[in-house]
Amino acid sequence: MGERRELAEKIAGEIALSDDPGGTLRKWRTDFEVAQTELADELGVSPSVVSDYESGRRESPGIGVVKRTVEALLTIDERRGGSHIRQHARVLSAGFDADIVHDLREYPTAVPVGDFYDAIGATEIVSGAQETVAGHTVIDSIQAISRLSSEEFYRLYGQSTNRALVFTNVTSGEGAMVALRVLNPTPNAVVLQGLDADAVWQHAGDLARIDGYSLAACPTDLDEMLARVRELP
């Protein structure tokens, strides 16, 4: 399975090269929603061993231990249906790092924008010209704006601009909204995650109206929002 092998190499490399390999291991374990006890069972060790590696109480794991641990995480995910493997494979295939793109997916059928907002707990601020989305991309706004070229930014759209572009790590949304002004075309919907509607930059609605996309604020916690969007068809 090519996507599993590619993902395993990426995760193992990130852990092995990290200044804090235990913390990076913990990040991937929690991202895959695997408990320490479950990972320990898969590895055939006690939970305290996993805990010691993650906390730094035990000497940093060698590459052999890292590879076995990563394979254990992927095996557990495959038994559960492989949703996290597929999610990260989509991001990798689009050519992005996981710290820029949290999730990227196309839907088999278009979803009404209102249904998308209801699913993630978002409130529409400005309605757009289009009434549906056929996919979503969830990105870290600071990482995307500071690291991506305009050409790379277009790749965030995946197969189509008929999607919701969700910006995380925003304070008011000003940076994300200004960045969108240089893109043409724009996505059907833009969501500012982590904000209530009254905390959104005062000119954001005006910019959304100019370019004709729907704008919404979503106060839902990032992990909870990601769990919800992954349940969409």
mmCIF file of C-alpha atoms in Angstrom:
data_model
loop_
_atom_site.group_PDB
_atom_site.id
_atom_site.type_symbol
_atom_site.label_atom_id
_atom_site.label_comp_id
_atom_site.label_asym_id
_atom_site.label_seq_id
_atom_site.Cartn_x
_atom_site.Cartn_y
_atom_site.Cartn_z
ATOM 1 C CA MET A 1 0.000 0.000 0.000
ATOM 2 C CA GLY A 2 1.935 3.039 -1.313
ATOM 3 C CA GLU A 3 0.173 5.739 0.686
ATOM 4 C CA ARG A 4 0.764 3.888 3.960
ATOM 5 C CA ARG A 5 4.474 3.439 3.211
ATOM 6 C CA GLU A 6 4.903 7.084 2.231
ATOM 7 C CA LEU A 7 3.077 8.264 5.340
ATOM 8 C CA ALA A 8 5.079 5.914 7.591
ATOM 9 C CA GLU A 9 8.347 7.277 6.211
ATOM 10 C CA LYS A 10 7.212 10.871 6.704
ATOM 11 C CA ILE A 11 6.105 10.362 10.317
ATOM 12 C CA ALA A 12 9.182 8.314 11.258
ATOM 13 C CA GLY A 13 11.462 10.910 9.729
ATOM 14 C CA GLU A 14 9.734 13.744 11.543
ATOM 15 C CA ILE A 15 10.044 11.967 14.908
ATOM 16 C CA ALA A 16 13.673 10.920 14.377
ATOM 17 C CA LEU A 17 14.799 14.406 13.320
ATOM 18 C CA SER A 18 12.807 16.289 15.947
ATOM 19 C CA ASP A 19 14.522 18.213 18.758
ATOM 20 C CA ASP A 20 11.848 16.669 20.989
ATOM 21 C CA PRO A 21 11.217 13.177 19.563
ATOM 22 C CA GLY A 22 9.057 12.159 22.524
ATOM 23 C CA GLY A 23 6.812 15.179 22.107
ATOM 24 C CA THR A 24 6.553 14.575 18.356
ATOM 25 C CA LEU A 25 5.665 10.939 18.978
ATOM 26 C CA ARG A 26 2.950 12.059 21.385
ATOM 27 C CA LYS A 27 1.643 14.529 18.778
ATOM 28 C CA TRP A 28 1.209 11.783 16.175
ATOM 29 C CA ARG A 29 -0.288 9.318 18.662
ATOM 30 C CA THR A 30 -2.919 11.827 19.763
ATOM 31 C CA ASP A 31 -3.534 12.892 16.166
ATOM 32 C CA PHE A 32 -4.344 9.268 15.349
ATOM 33 C CA GLU A 33 -6.530 9.148 18.487
ATOM 34 C CA VAL A 34 -4.665 6.171 19.949
ATOM 35 C CA ALA A 35 -4.392 5.798 23.725
ATOM 36 C CA GLN A 36 -1.013 5.036 25.307
ATOM 37 C CA THR A 37 -2.367 1.705 26.560
ATOM 38 C CA GLU A 38 -3.584 0.711 23.080
ATOM 39 C CA LEU A 39 -0.253 1.591 21.495
ATOM 40 C CA ALA A 40 1.593 -0.290 24.233
ATOM 41 C CA ASP A 41 -0.549 -3.397 23.648
ATOM 42 C CA GLU A 42 0.198 -3.269 19.919
ATOM 43 C CA LEU A 43 3.920 -2.977 20.628
ATOM 44 C CA GLY A 44 3.901 -5.627 23.334
ATOM 45 C CA VAL A 45 5.302 -3.307 26.003
ATOM 46 C CA SER A 46 3.946 -1.746 29.176
ATOM 47 C CA PRO A 47 2.161 1.643 28.955
ATOM 48 C CA SER A 48 4.909 3.110 31.144
ATOM 49 C CA VAL A 49 7.428 2.507 28.349
ATOM 50 C CA VAL A 50 5.381 4.584 25.908
ATOM 51 C CA SER A 51 4.842 7.239 28.577
ATOM 52 C CA ASP A 52 8.558 7.381 29.370
ATOM 53 C CA TYR A 53 9.492 7.857 25.705
ATOM 54 C CA GLU A 54 6.916 10.613 25.223
ATOM 55 C CA SER A 55 7.884 12.483 28.388
ATOM 56 C CA GLY A 56 11.624 12.217 27.776
ATOM 57 C CA ARG A 57 12.215 10.183 30.933
ATOM 58 C CA ARG A 58 13.639 7.420 28.761
ATOM 59 C CA GLU A 59 16.494 7.981 26.298
ATOM 60 C CA SER A 60 15.239 9.074 22.878
ATOM 61 C CA PRO A 61 14.075 6.051 20.869
ATOM 62 C CA GLY A 62 16.303 4.800 18.078
ATOM 63 C CA ILE A 63 15.087 4.653 14.492
ATOM 64 C CA GLY A 64 14.121 0.990 14.894
ATOM 65 C CA VAL A 65 11.803 1.768 17.814
ATOM 66 C CA VAL A 66 10.399 4.778 15.973
ATOM 67 C CA LYS A 67 9.583 2.719 12.884
ATOM 68 C CA ARG A 68 7.896 -0.018 14.945
ATOM 69 C CA THR A 69 5.871 2.590 16.810
ATOM 70 C CA VAL A 70 4.749 4.315 13.618
ATOM 71 C CA GLU A 71 3.784 0.983 12.041
ATOM 72 C CA ALA A 72 1.780 0.176 15.181
ATOM 73 C CA LEU A 73 -0.133 3.468 14.914
ATOM 74 C CA LEU A 74 -0.928 2.840 11.255
ATOM 75 C CA THR A 75 -1.978 -0.748 11.929
ATOM 76 C CA ILE A 76 -4.358 0.379 14.657
ATOM 77 C CA ASP A 77 -5.831 3.003 12.329
ATOM 78 C CA GLU A 78 -6.273 0.443 9.539
ATOM 79 C CA ARG A 79 -8.204 -1.832 11.904
ATOM 80 C CA ARG A 80 -10.520 1.093 12.623
ATOM 81 C CA GLY A 81 -11.114 1.752 8.929
ATOM 82 C CA GLY A 82 -8.040 3.818 8.023
ATOM 83 C CA SER A 83 -9.625 7.272 8.232
ATOM 84 C CA HIS A 84 -6.507 9.017 9.536
ATOM 85 C CA ILE A 85 -4.267 7.321 6.975
ATOM 86 C CA ARG A 86 -6.551 8.498 4.160
ATOM 87 C CA GLN A 87 -6.716 12.012 5.608
ATOM 88 C CA HIS A 88 -2.937 12.432 5.788
ATOM 89 C CA ALA A 89 -2.436 10.729 2.425
ATOM 90 C CA ARG A 90 -4.710 13.336 0.805
ATOM 91 C CA VAL A 91 -2.639 16.139 2.284
ATOM 92 C CA LEU A 92 0.640 14.515 1.221
ATOM 93 C CA SER A 93 -0.598 13.845 -2.303
ATOM 94 C CA ALA A 94 -1.509 17.524 -2.636
ATOM 95 C CA GLY A 95 2.094 18.382 -1.792
ATOM 96 C CA PHE A 96 1.561 20.063 1.583
ATOM 97 C CA ASP A 97 2.925 19.579 5.083
ATOM 98 C CA ALA A 98 0.518 18.613 7.842
ATOM 99 C CA ASP A 99 1.369 21.782 9.776
ATOM 100 C CA ILE A 100 -0.057 23.851 6.897
ATOM 101 C CA VAL A 101 -3.024 21.725 5.824
ATOM 102 C CA HIS A 102 -5.004 19.992 8.565
ATOM 103 C CA ASP A 103 -7.423 18.294 6.176
ATOM 104 C CA LEU A 104 -8.331 18.302 2.483
ATOM 105 C CA ARG A 105 -11.184 16.330 0.992
ATOM 106 C CA GLU A 106 -13.584 16.161 -1.944
ATOM 107 C CA TYR A 107 -17.201 15.065 -1.369
ATOM 108 C CA PRO A 108 -19.005 12.518 -3.555
ATOM 109 C CA THR A 109 -21.959 14.933 -3.791
ATOM 110 C CA ALA A 110 -22.287 18.679 -3.234
ATOM 111 C CA VAL A 111 -23.402 19.790 0.237
ATOM 112 C CA PRO A 112 -25.517 22.921 0.835
ATOM 113 C CA VAL A 113 -23.409 25.642 2.443
ATOM 114 C CA GLY A 114 -25.922 25.929 5.289
ATOM 115 C CA ASP A 115 -25.622 22.215 6.030
ATOM 116 C CA PHE A 116 -21.837 22.514 6.082
ATOM 117 C CA TYR A 117 -22.042 25.377 8.560
ATOM 118 C CA ASP A 118 -24.550 23.507 10.727
ATOM 119 C CA ALA A 119 -22.253 20.472 10.806
ATOM 120 C CA ILE A 120 -19.294 22.420 12.176
ATOM 121 C CA GLY A 121 -21.211 24.905 14.333
ATOM 122 C CA ALA A 122 -20.461 27.974 12.176
ATOM 123 C CA THR A 123 -22.500 31.167 11.806
ATOM 124 C CA GLU A 124 -22.797 32.775 8.382
ATOM 125 C CA ILE A 125 -21.846 36.460 8.333
ATOM 126 C CA VAL A 126 -22.259 37.112 4.602
ATOM 127 C CA SER A 127 -24.061 34.913 2.090
ATOM 128 C CA GLY A 128 -22.313 34.063 -1.170
ATOM 129 C CA ALA A 129 -23.231 33.657 -4.799
ATOM 130 C CA GLN A 130 -22.976 29.843 -4.649
ATOM 131 C CA GLU A 131 -25.176 27.646 -2.473
ATOM 132 C CA THR A 132 -23.108 24.447 -2.196
ATOM 133 C CA VAL A 133 -19.611 23.166 -1.470
ATOM 134 C CA ALA A 134 -18.158 19.940 -2.833
ATOM 135 C CA GLY A 135 -15.150 19.691 -0.558
ATOM 136 C CA HIS A 136 -13.155 21.422 2.136
ATOM 137 C CA THR A 137 -9.599 22.451 2.941
ATOM 138 C CA VAL A 138 -8.631 23.285 6.527
ATOM 139 C CA ILE A 139 -5.427 25.322 6.767
ATOM 140 C CA ASP A 140 -3.329 27.098 9.373
ATOM 141 C CA SER A 141 -3.656 30.728 8.288
ATOM 142 C CA ILE A 142 -0.259 31.900 9.559
ATOM 143 C CA GLN A 143 1.640 28.968 8.053
ATOM 144 C CA ALA A 144 -0.194 29.262 4.730
ATOM 145 C CA ILE A 145 0.190 33.019 4.375
ATOM 146 C CA SER A 146 3.850 33.072 5.397
ATOM 147 C CA ARG A 147 5.016 29.982 3.487
ATOM 148 C CA LEU A 148 2.887 29.459 0.371
ATOM 149 C CA SER A 149 3.307 31.131 -2.997
ATOM 150 C CA SER A 150 0.205 32.237 -4.895
ATOM 151 C CA GLU A 151 0.512 29.146 -7.115
ATOM 152 C CA GLU A 152 0.679 26.876 -4.055
ATOM 153 C CA PHE A 153 -2.279 28.691 -2.546
ATOM 154 C CA TYR A 154 -4.384 27.696 -5.561
ATOM 155 C CA ARG A 155 -3.527 24.046 -4.891
ATOM 156 C CA LEU A 156 -5.376 24.353 -1.588
ATOM 157 C CA TYR A 157 -8.539 24.212 -3.682
ATOM 158 C CA GLY A 158 -7.925 20.571 -4.561
ATOM 159 C CA GLN A 159 -10.079 19.640 -7.538
ATOM 160 C CA SER A 160 -12.338 22.707 -7.497
ATOM 161 C CA THR A 161 -13.049 26.122 -5.984
ATOM 162 C CA ASN A 162 -16.488 24.697 -5.146
ATOM 163 C CA ARG A 163 -15.368 24.131 -1.582
ATOM 164 C CA ALA A 164 -15.076 25.620 1.884
ATOM 165 C CA LEU A 165 -11.682 27.054 2.779
ATOM 166 C CA VAL A 166 -11.367 26.964 6.578
ATOM 167 C CA PHE A 167 -8.706 29.156 8.182
ATOM 168 C CA THR A 168 -7.462 28.189 11.649
ATOM 169 C CA ASN A 169 -5.092 30.081 13.956
ATOM 170 C CA VAL A 170 -6.743 33.441 13.297
ATOM 171 C CA THR A 171 -7.168 36.379 15.670
ATOM 172 C CA SER A 172 -9.662 38.446 13.677
ATOM 173 C CA GLY A 173 -9.357 37.035 10.171
ATOM 174 C CA GLU A 174 -7.801 40.190 8.715
ATOM 175 C CA GLY A 175 -4.694 38.457 7.339
ATOM 176 C CA ALA A 176 -6.664 35.637 5.736
ATOM 177 C CA MET A 177 -9.192 37.993 4.169
ATOM 178 C CA VAL A 178 -6.506 40.267 2.733
ATOM 179 C CA ALA A 179 -4.625 37.257 1.334
ATOM 180 C CA LEU A 180 -7.783 36.099 -0.453
ATOM 181 C CA ARG A 181 -8.011 39.433 -2.271
ATOM 182 C CA VAL A 182 -5.086 38.464 -4.509
ATOM 183 C CA LEU A 183 -6.668 35.150 -5.501
ATOM 184 C CA ASN A 184 -9.035 34.788 -8.416
ATOM 185 C CA PRO A 185 -11.195 32.761 -8.400
ATOM 186 C CA THR A 186 -12.040 32.518 -4.720
ATOM 187 C CA PRO A 187 -13.675 29.528 -2.971
ATOM 188 C CA ASN A 188 -17.437 29.285 -2.530
ATOM 189 C CA ALA A 189 -17.161 29.613 1.248
ATOM 190 C CA VAL A 190 -14.598 30.886 3.749
ATOM 191 C CA VAL A 191 -14.708 29.963 7.432
ATOM 192 C CA LEU A 192 -12.733 31.652 10.201
ATOM 193 C CA GLN A 193 -12.311 28.967 12.852
ATOM 194 C CA GLY A 194 -11.901 29.816 16.526
ATOM 195 C CA LEU A 195 -13.863 33.075 16.351
ATOM 196 C CA ASP A 196 -17.340 34.208 17.298
ATOM 197 C CA ALA A 197 -19.022 36.353 14.660
ATOM 198 C CA ASP A 198 -18.576 39.535 16.712
ATOM 199 C CA ALA A 199 -14.798 38.983 16.887
ATOM 200 C CA VAL A 200 -14.323 38.961 13.098
ATOM 201 C CA TRP A 201 -12.437 41.873 11.506
ATOM 202 C CA GLN A 202 -14.892 44.677 10.788
ATOM 203 C CA HIS A 203 -14.074 44.846 7.052
ATOM 204 C CA ALA A 204 -14.172 41.094 6.442
ATOM 205 C CA GLY A 205 -17.807 41.100 5.345
ATOM 206 C CA ASP A 206 -17.172 43.874 2.821
ATOM 207 C CA LEU A 207 -14.343 41.922 1.197
ATOM 208 C CA ALA A 208 -16.457 38.767 1.045
ATOM 209 C CA ARG A 209 -19.274 40.681 -0.678
ATOM 210 C CA ILE A 210 -16.867 42.128 -3.253
ATOM 211 C CA ASP A 211 -15.674 38.657 -4.280
ATOM 212 C CA GLY A 212 -19.041 36.956 -3.840
ATOM 213 C CA TYR A 213 -18.204 34.172 -1.415
ATOM 214 C CA SER A 214 -19.955 33.147 1.761
ATOM 215 C CA LEU A 215 -18.176 34.076 4.992
ATOM 216 C CA ALA A 216 -18.733 32.404 8.350
ATOM 217 C CA ALA A 217 -17.267 32.363 11.851
ATOM 218 C CA CYS A 218 -16.839 29.065 13.680
ATOM 219 C CA PRO A 219 -16.091 29.135 17.440
ATOM 220 C CA THR A 220 -15.919 25.321 17.574
ATOM 221 C CA ASP A 221 -12.644 23.934 18.971
ATOM 222 C CA LEU A 222 -10.248 22.850 16.195
ATOM 223 C CA ASP A 223 -10.129 19.162 17.099
ATOM 224 C CA GLU A 224 -13.914 19.016 17.403
ATOM 225 C CA MET A 225 -14.389 20.869 14.114
ATOM 226 C CA LEU A 226 -11.995 18.517 12.317
ATOM 227 C CA ALA A 227 -13.878 15.523 13.698
ATOM 228 C CA ARG A 228 -17.125 16.991 12.377
ATOM 229 C CA VAL A 229 -15.909 17.816 8.869
ATOM 230 C CA ARG A 230 -14.501 14.295 8.545
ATOM 231 C CA GLU A 231 -17.997 12.934 9.113
ATOM 232 C CA LEU A 232 -19.404 14.820 6.120
ATOM 233 C CA PRO A 233 -20.265 12.665 3.095
#
